[in-house]
Amino acid sequence: MPLIGYARVSTEDQTPLPQSEAMQAAGCVEIFEEHASGGNRARPVLARVLERVQSGDTLVVVRIDRLARSLSHLLEVIERLEAKGAFFRSLQDPIDTSSPQGKFTLQVLGAAAEFERALIRERTKAGLASARAKGRVGGNPGLRAKDPAALRKVRLARQDGYMERLNETAQDWVPHVRRLRPDMAWEDLLRIINGPLPPDRHWTQSRLLRAVKAYVRDGFLPAEVLGRAGRRETDDRLPAIVAAIKGSDPDITLQAICDRLEAMRERTPRGRTGWQPSSVKMLLERAERLGLL
């Protein structure tokens, strides 16, 4: 199984060389290095690594904290890898999801995270009940009085919170939007984005549009991505979709594209549900003739 390494340091003054050397000794065929804070989930190099990883690959780090600073982020990354049929391994921690012991450790971590969330919920409920018993009314006094300054502050806080949540998922959809819009219709783009994601992380068209508009408003995406998609001939639609999948991962195999199309429930040119590599190859050749690749 190909081993793909990810090394991270927080500042430009630090060097990822010791991590890279440890991963080279472990047999990593590729190593990606990044200078970024571990608290930032929207790291461009990490996003590129997660797009690069294919079925059967193993993402390797020296220590867990090089990948994630929170248990929830660690489990989120591992879920993305599992959805692609890939594995995760930490050289200095007892986690290797390709082994039964590593899977058991991961299950224990997941149970601990759920237990922590349950404790937080119970403490919050108990605190609110205690406050009500003492006659204290929760909430913001300024909001209850409909003070304009307080309302504006809350609105900005909600907007910041929304953007922070979007940044955590940016690697799932921003590269596709930047590359495929407005040439591709939103419906087809949505199916390409949702293809490799687990069902509980699928996007709806309205939610995706809201996210794209927010990124355009803040200058993270060009306004052109919101333009109207041009009319596409029926015969060009499948080549465009296959070209989009190939473009997001140039090293993807024909069989992997078949699997992706079946996961998207895209039918073959003859209306069948099962795809063959030969059909994908034919569509890629047509996409190349159309200038889509």
XYZ file of C-alpha atoms in Angstrom:
293
model
C 0.000 0.000 0.000
C 1.482 3.408 -0.944
C 2.345 5.483 2.125
C 1.761 9.246 1.807
C 3.316 11.449 4.483
C 2.057 14.743 5.891
C 4.425 16.941 7.945
C 3.322 20.177 9.613
C 5.026 22.888 11.643
C 3.349 25.994 13.017
C 5.762 28.783 11.981
C 8.212 29.570 9.199
C 11.045 29.483 11.768
C 10.451 25.779 12.379
C 11.500 23.019 10.004
C 9.515 19.894 9.087
C 12.745 18.076 8.167
C 12.814 15.719 11.225
C 9.237 14.655 10.499
C 10.012 14.113 6.812
C 13.075 12.037 7.629
C 11.065 9.840 10.015
C 8.413 9.264 7.352
C 11.023 8.514 4.690
C 12.450 5.867 7.019
C 8.928 4.448 7.407
C 8.668 4.028 3.612
C 6.585 7.012 2.512
C 6.684 7.422 -1.269
C 5.411 11.027 -1.125
C 5.701 13.602 1.662
C 3.775 16.880 1.811
C 5.061 19.658 4.085
C 3.039 22.577 5.438
C 3.609 25.650 7.619
C 0.279 26.314 9.348
C -1.388 26.397 12.735
C -2.816 23.084 13.886
C -5.971 24.871 14.999
C -6.730 25.882 11.402
C -8.718 23.117 9.716
C -8.738 24.810 6.305
C -5.088 24.107 5.460
C -4.434 24.142 1.685
C -1.704 21.475 1.720
C -3.787 19.142 3.906
C -6.736 19.674 1.554
C -4.503 18.745 -1.403
C -3.287 15.631 0.412
C -6.839 14.482 1.149
C -7.747 14.973 -2.514
C -4.601 13.110 -3.605
C -5.172 10.034 -1.418
C -6.768 7.118 -3.256
C -8.230 3.766 -2.281
C -5.590 1.579 -0.654
C -3.280 4.472 0.250
C -2.240 5.216 3.842
C -1.856 8.760 5.168
C 1.096 8.848 7.587
C 2.012 11.441 10.233
C 4.701 11.382 12.900
C 2.284 12.311 15.698
C -1.457 12.883 15.823
C -1.043 16.567 16.750
C 0.714 17.156 13.398
C -2.594 16.361 11.696
C -5.248 17.604 14.130
C -5.431 19.478 17.410
C -8.885 18.219 18.342
C -10.406 14.755 18.520
C -13.356 15.841 16.390
C -11.051 17.028 13.572
C -8.996 13.813 13.749
C -12.112 11.651 13.464
C -13.410 13.841 10.620
C -10.207 13.356 8.599
C -10.192 9.605 9.240
C -13.846 9.372 8.134
C -12.896 11.106 4.867
C -10.073 8.627 4.344
C -12.324 5.648 5.095
C -14.911 6.964 2.624
C -12.205 6.768 -0.077
C -11.015 3.324 1.035
C -7.775 4.759 2.468
C -6.110 4.318 5.878
C -4.418 6.420 8.552
C -1.258 5.746 10.531
C 0.597 7.684 13.230
C 4.211 6.611 13.767
C 4.395 7.589 17.454
C 0.795 6.804 18.476
C -1.052 3.444 18.573
C -3.249 4.238 15.577
C -3.087 2.329 12.306
C -6.553 1.927 10.790
C -5.305 -0.840 8.489
C -4.878 -3.109 11.549
C -7.524 -4.494 13.976
C -5.723 -2.909 16.944
C -5.711 0.495 15.278
C -9.410 0.237 14.452
C -10.148 -0.666 18.076
C -8.174 2.372 19.293
C -10.149 4.544 16.898
C -13.445 3.177 18.234
C -12.320 3.981 21.784
C -11.456 7.537 20.738
C -14.852 7.930 19.069
C -16.631 6.684 22.200
C -14.595 9.100 24.343
C -15.548 12.003 22.075
C -19.250 11.114 22.288
C -19.003 10.773 26.099
C -17.376 14.219 26.294
C -20.176 15.761 24.210
C -22.805 14.099 26.434
C -21.146 15.496 29.585
C -21.121 19.003 28.112
C -24.830 18.744 27.242
C -25.734 17.552 30.750
C -23.702 20.297 32.436
C -25.330 22.928 30.236
C -28.829 21.676 31.073
C -28.013 21.576 34.796
C -26.629 25.121 34.721
C -29.703 26.486 32.948
C -32.064 24.732 35.376
C -30.141 26.121 38.364
C -30.286 29.654 36.950
C -34.045 29.432 36.334
C -34.599 28.166 39.909
C -32.810 31.284 41.200
C -34.990 33.569 39.085
C -32.342 34.525 36.554
C -33.540 34.913 32.980
C -31.108 33.783 30.310
C -30.266 35.635 27.169
C -28.816 38.991 26.150
C -30.522 42.039 27.751
C -29.733 44.097 24.670
C -31.496 41.556 22.452
C -34.534 41.484 24.707
C -34.681 45.292 24.442
C -34.060 45.048 20.649
C -31.075 47.374 20.911
C -29.717 47.971 17.337
C -26.067 47.743 18.443
C -26.679 44.428 20.215
C -28.602 43.047 17.225
C -25.783 44.036 14.868
C -23.178 42.431 17.142
C -25.085 39.156 17.220
C -25.585 39.221 13.452
C -21.846 39.688 12.875
C -21.031 36.929 15.371
C -23.366 34.533 13.580
C -21.791 35.456 10.241
C -18.299 34.816 11.637
C -19.443 31.476 13.043
C -20.944 30.514 9.697
C -17.721 31.383 7.844
C -15.688 29.386 10.363
C -17.866 26.323 9.750
C -17.528 26.805 5.993
C -13.744 26.967 6.287
C -13.760 23.548 7.953
C -15.369 22.012 4.842
C -13.759 24.227 2.174
C -11.565 21.404 0.863
C -14.727 19.450 -0.049
C -16.232 21.999 -2.433
C -14.100 25.109 -3.118
C -11.645 23.427 -5.574
C -14.559 22.000 -7.601
C -16.450 25.305 -7.672
C -13.339 27.248 -8.673
C -12.515 24.775 -11.459
C -15.949 23.917 -12.869
C -18.184 26.968 -12.510
C -19.847 28.452 -14.488
C -19.121 25.884 -17.227
C -21.003 23.159 -15.338
C -24.594 23.291 -14.077
C -25.110 23.371 -10.311
C -26.934 20.017 -10.365
C -23.991 18.183 -11.953
C -21.437 20.034 -9.824
C -23.344 19.015 -6.693
C -23.182 15.336 -7.648
C -19.429 15.561 -8.233
C -18.908 17.204 -4.828
C -21.093 14.676 -3.001
C -19.629 11.655 -4.815
C -16.671 10.950 -2.464
C -18.381 12.260 0.694
C -20.240 10.104 3.248
C -24.047 10.610 3.172
C -24.117 12.630 6.404
C -21.852 15.259 4.788
C -23.718 15.636 1.489
C -24.530 19.149 0.306
C -27.883 20.384 -0.953
C -27.995 22.833 -3.837
C -29.422 25.656 -1.701
C -26.755 25.145 0.980
C -23.982 25.060 -1.613
C -25.260 28.246 -3.283
C -25.347 30.028 0.068
C -21.765 28.951 0.804
C -20.505 30.039 -2.624
C -22.214 33.440 -2.315
C -20.599 33.946 1.102
C -17.148 33.137 -0.309
C -17.732 35.448 -3.285
C -18.851 38.236 -0.924
C -15.640 37.924 1.117
C -13.398 37.660 -1.965
C -12.418 33.998 -1.578
C -14.017 33.079 -4.927
C -14.427 35.180 -8.101
C -17.898 36.498 -8.883
C -17.832 34.630 -12.216
C -18.614 31.320 -10.466
C -22.162 32.574 -9.874
C -22.766 33.178 -13.586
C -25.390 31.256 -15.492
C -24.160 27.962 -16.927
C -24.259 27.819 -20.697
C -26.539 25.385 -22.448
C -24.735 22.102 -22.991
C -25.563 19.532 -25.609
C -26.934 16.264 -24.194
C -24.042 14.285 -25.717
C -21.518 16.571 -23.997
C -22.847 16.172 -20.450
C -21.260 12.813 -19.578
C -17.844 13.742 -21.033
C -17.958 16.946 -18.984
C -18.711 15.031 -15.762
C -15.998 12.438 -16.407
C -13.531 15.212 -17.288
C -14.386 16.995 -14.019
C -13.681 13.846 -11.988
C -10.405 13.286 -13.849
C -9.430 16.935 -13.432
C -9.821 16.814 -9.652
C -7.477 13.808 -9.449
C -5.251 13.344 -12.539
C -3.929 10.018 -11.208
C -7.355 8.446 -10.680
C -7.844 5.079 -12.380
C -10.581 4.209 -14.865
C -12.108 1.772 -12.361
C -12.114 4.444 -9.642
C -13.991 6.767 -12.016
C -16.488 3.947 -12.604
C -16.982 3.614 -8.854
C -17.446 7.369 -8.506
C -20.047 7.474 -11.294
C -21.958 4.586 -9.748
C -21.886 6.323 -6.366
C -23.322 9.404 -8.099
C -26.001 7.126 -9.637
C -25.027 8.365 -13.069
C -26.237 6.097 -15.861
C -24.074 4.986 -18.772
C -24.699 6.306 -22.309
C -26.876 3.186 -22.809
C -28.855 3.806 -19.637
C -27.236 1.124 -17.476
C -26.332 1.543 -13.812
C -23.058 -0.426 -13.953
C -20.003 1.248 -15.497
C -17.052 -0.360 -17.291
C -13.549 1.137 -17.686
C -13.906 0.957 -21.464
C -16.934 3.290 -21.334
C -15.045 5.749 -19.152
C -12.056 5.636 -21.506
C -14.338 6.421 -24.454
C -15.845 9.401 -22.619
C -12.407 10.703 -21.642
C -11.321 10.559 -25.280
C -14.454 12.469 -26.286
C -13.831 15.007 -23.523
C -10.310 15.542 -24.858
C -11.649 16.140 -28.378
C -14.131 18.649 -26.946
C -11.326 20.503 -25.155
C -12.626 19.611 -21.695
C -9.310 18.113 -20.525
